[in-house]
Amino acid sequence: MTSKVDLSEFLTAYIAEADEQLRIGNARLLAIEAASRKGEHDRRSLRELFRSMHTLKGLSSMVDVEPVVAIAHHVESVLREADRQGSALPVAASDVILRAIRAMEQRVRAMAAGKPPAAAPPDLVAALAAIAPGAAPAVERGPTVAFTLEPAVEQKLDGFERDLVVRGVSQGRRAVRLDYAPTAERAARGLSINTVRERLGALADIIRVVPLSRAAGARGGSAITFAILLVTDADDAALAAASGVDESAIVPFAQRAPSSEGSAAIVEDEAPDADLAEEVAPRANLLRVDARRLDETMDRLSSLIVTRSRIANAIARLAATGADTRELTQVAQENARQLRDLRASILQVRMVPVVEMLERLPLMVRSLMRTSGRQVRLEVEAAGAELDKAVAERLFPAIVHLVRNAVDHGIEPAEARIAAGKPAEGTIRIACSARSSTRLELVIADDGRGIDGAALARRAGVPVPDGEISLLELLCRPGLSTRDEATTTSGRGLGMDIVKRTVEGLGGEITLRTGAGQGTTFTLRVPLTVAIVDAFVVECAGERMVVPVSVIDEIVEVEPEQVVRPPHADDGVAAPLGIVERRGESMVLYSLASLLGSPPGAEGPVRKALVVRRAGEPVGFVLDRVLGQQEAVVRPLVDPLVRVPGISAATDLGDGRPTLVLDLLSLLGRVRRRPALLAQPAQPRPLLAGGTGGAA
């Protein structure tokens, strides 16, 4: 009797690889469906889907996740039959395979959470079996194949895998078992069950990997042995060299036996699995790393940057006493360059392709099409753009809301589109590009009905917006919805509010462009990373603050005689300081100190203004001084008790005191939404007057 095998040490690698194969499976299934809608058969995608399912089945067998093995096996059968039929995959089959992939995803997620995976759903297995009733191989008279496996291993083989062995032996190939036991010495040589499996896969067809405990007859001193069953043309020496085992660990497990009267063997006229295995793309030279390790590395780098700032401050104090600090300054400058290079390298590792973040959207759009009855085509243009993984994970829910709204609210029903002279199928286009070395621009556009500002205003009981900026503010009002009843996709009035808070929380900006009958376009501009940023250190009302460089369009000097001051109303509405001309366009100026509720500093003959753009319009924030530029480690303020509009985070510039990080775009949005609140008599606020200890 086989004892329980502890495979927990292999689960991390299994989950990462299983996620990859399921991702490929989803993408290939959608490609097959897209080809079917055009009346074409995508044989290449079908075979890639088959390979993903076959690989996933082998991986799941290796770590004894039998529910995934069972589901993947039945999907394989459907795909083999579809390949026999000329790569035609019925629409009903696509739906069932999608259910199967989701079921496998759920079981892989359960394994990741340390929970046992649920058994394969009987109704799903029955549905898959019903799709490919002709998948069973033909039975003909011929030579029999004798298996010489112990029961603990042979009982793991299903009928499909036994057929593969019989076919291979019938074609003159060898069926061998290779026992691999992980050891510290093999690990030091770079050999693990995953690398061995990959190397053997280049020399043989891997039928099954069966984990066995030492009590089940494992060779070697390891507590676990993997019995790898292969069908191959390679000799034992090549297999031993690829796996790092002795040739004695390789033994035949199935051979031809003389046929007798009445005996039967499974022999097929053709080998579809050989066809399905063609065109195997080489594996990319990738190394999977747990994201938590990268987060830890970034935290250590953050500490080094703070320490560098402390060293710079100490050198400045020494220089103030008259000490010779030239050599120390040179060492500190070289260290700063090295840290910048290290930061760039770590950030590059943390970057993920935007297209990888967006690849889950086609499945969501497919589901929304079914529930809404709309006809929608999703186009994605990422152009190789990349984004910090942490930013991508925070941004993705906002993108989901925008795409869901486009399908549910923007795209008209097919009949309405045809009546308006449009194609029956609506289009949602997502385009992404790097606007600079620090910011990314993401455009989500649809060709639907557009946003009716008057109807939205009536719904909210407010005046009609006078422009797209005001319309966006109204659209993002919490609780506002154009539906009378909530559905599974919309109607709760939360989506756009979440989108705006997410984008602004990242230090980004969202803009809107819409036209009646022409569609709607949302443009999101976000920083590539938010952990360590280049920032300007500024002084305002006697307080030192930090502003990310990526937000600032430029820094200008403001002379009092250049400012045109508008008449101030006495209605309690906060007015700007004035307007200045900047390269042929007008720019509104605000006092940063006044907006933060702090007493203004002493006005000099010339003051600085930080220029940002909102919806393409320049706006200047006047402050006292710009102290310099340096890297800053950003610590977001997540506690709602210490969050203040216009303040997004805190940082340490090396002196041990928390320094506030300004969010000028959010502050400007607050000015335009609620000007009366900002017009109250200026009072010193604890957050800016030395009460930052709790915030940090």
XYZ file of C-alpha atoms in Angstrom, residues 21 45 58 83 159 228 309 331 444 507 549 553 588 620 635:
15
model
C -0.772 26.909 -19.205
C -4.372 27.452 -32.046
C 1.229 16.041 -16.760
C -8.332 17.701 -34.912
C -7.209 4.732 -20.964
C 8.497 9.276 -15.148
C 20.087 60.741 1.843
C 32.207 58.560 -2.932
C -10.152 53.043 -23.795
C -0.896 59.843 -8.870
C 8.566 64.735 -11.162
C 4.958 69.745 -16.814
C -4.499 80.016 -14.060
C 0.144 76.668 -11.929
C 4.803 55.325 1.635
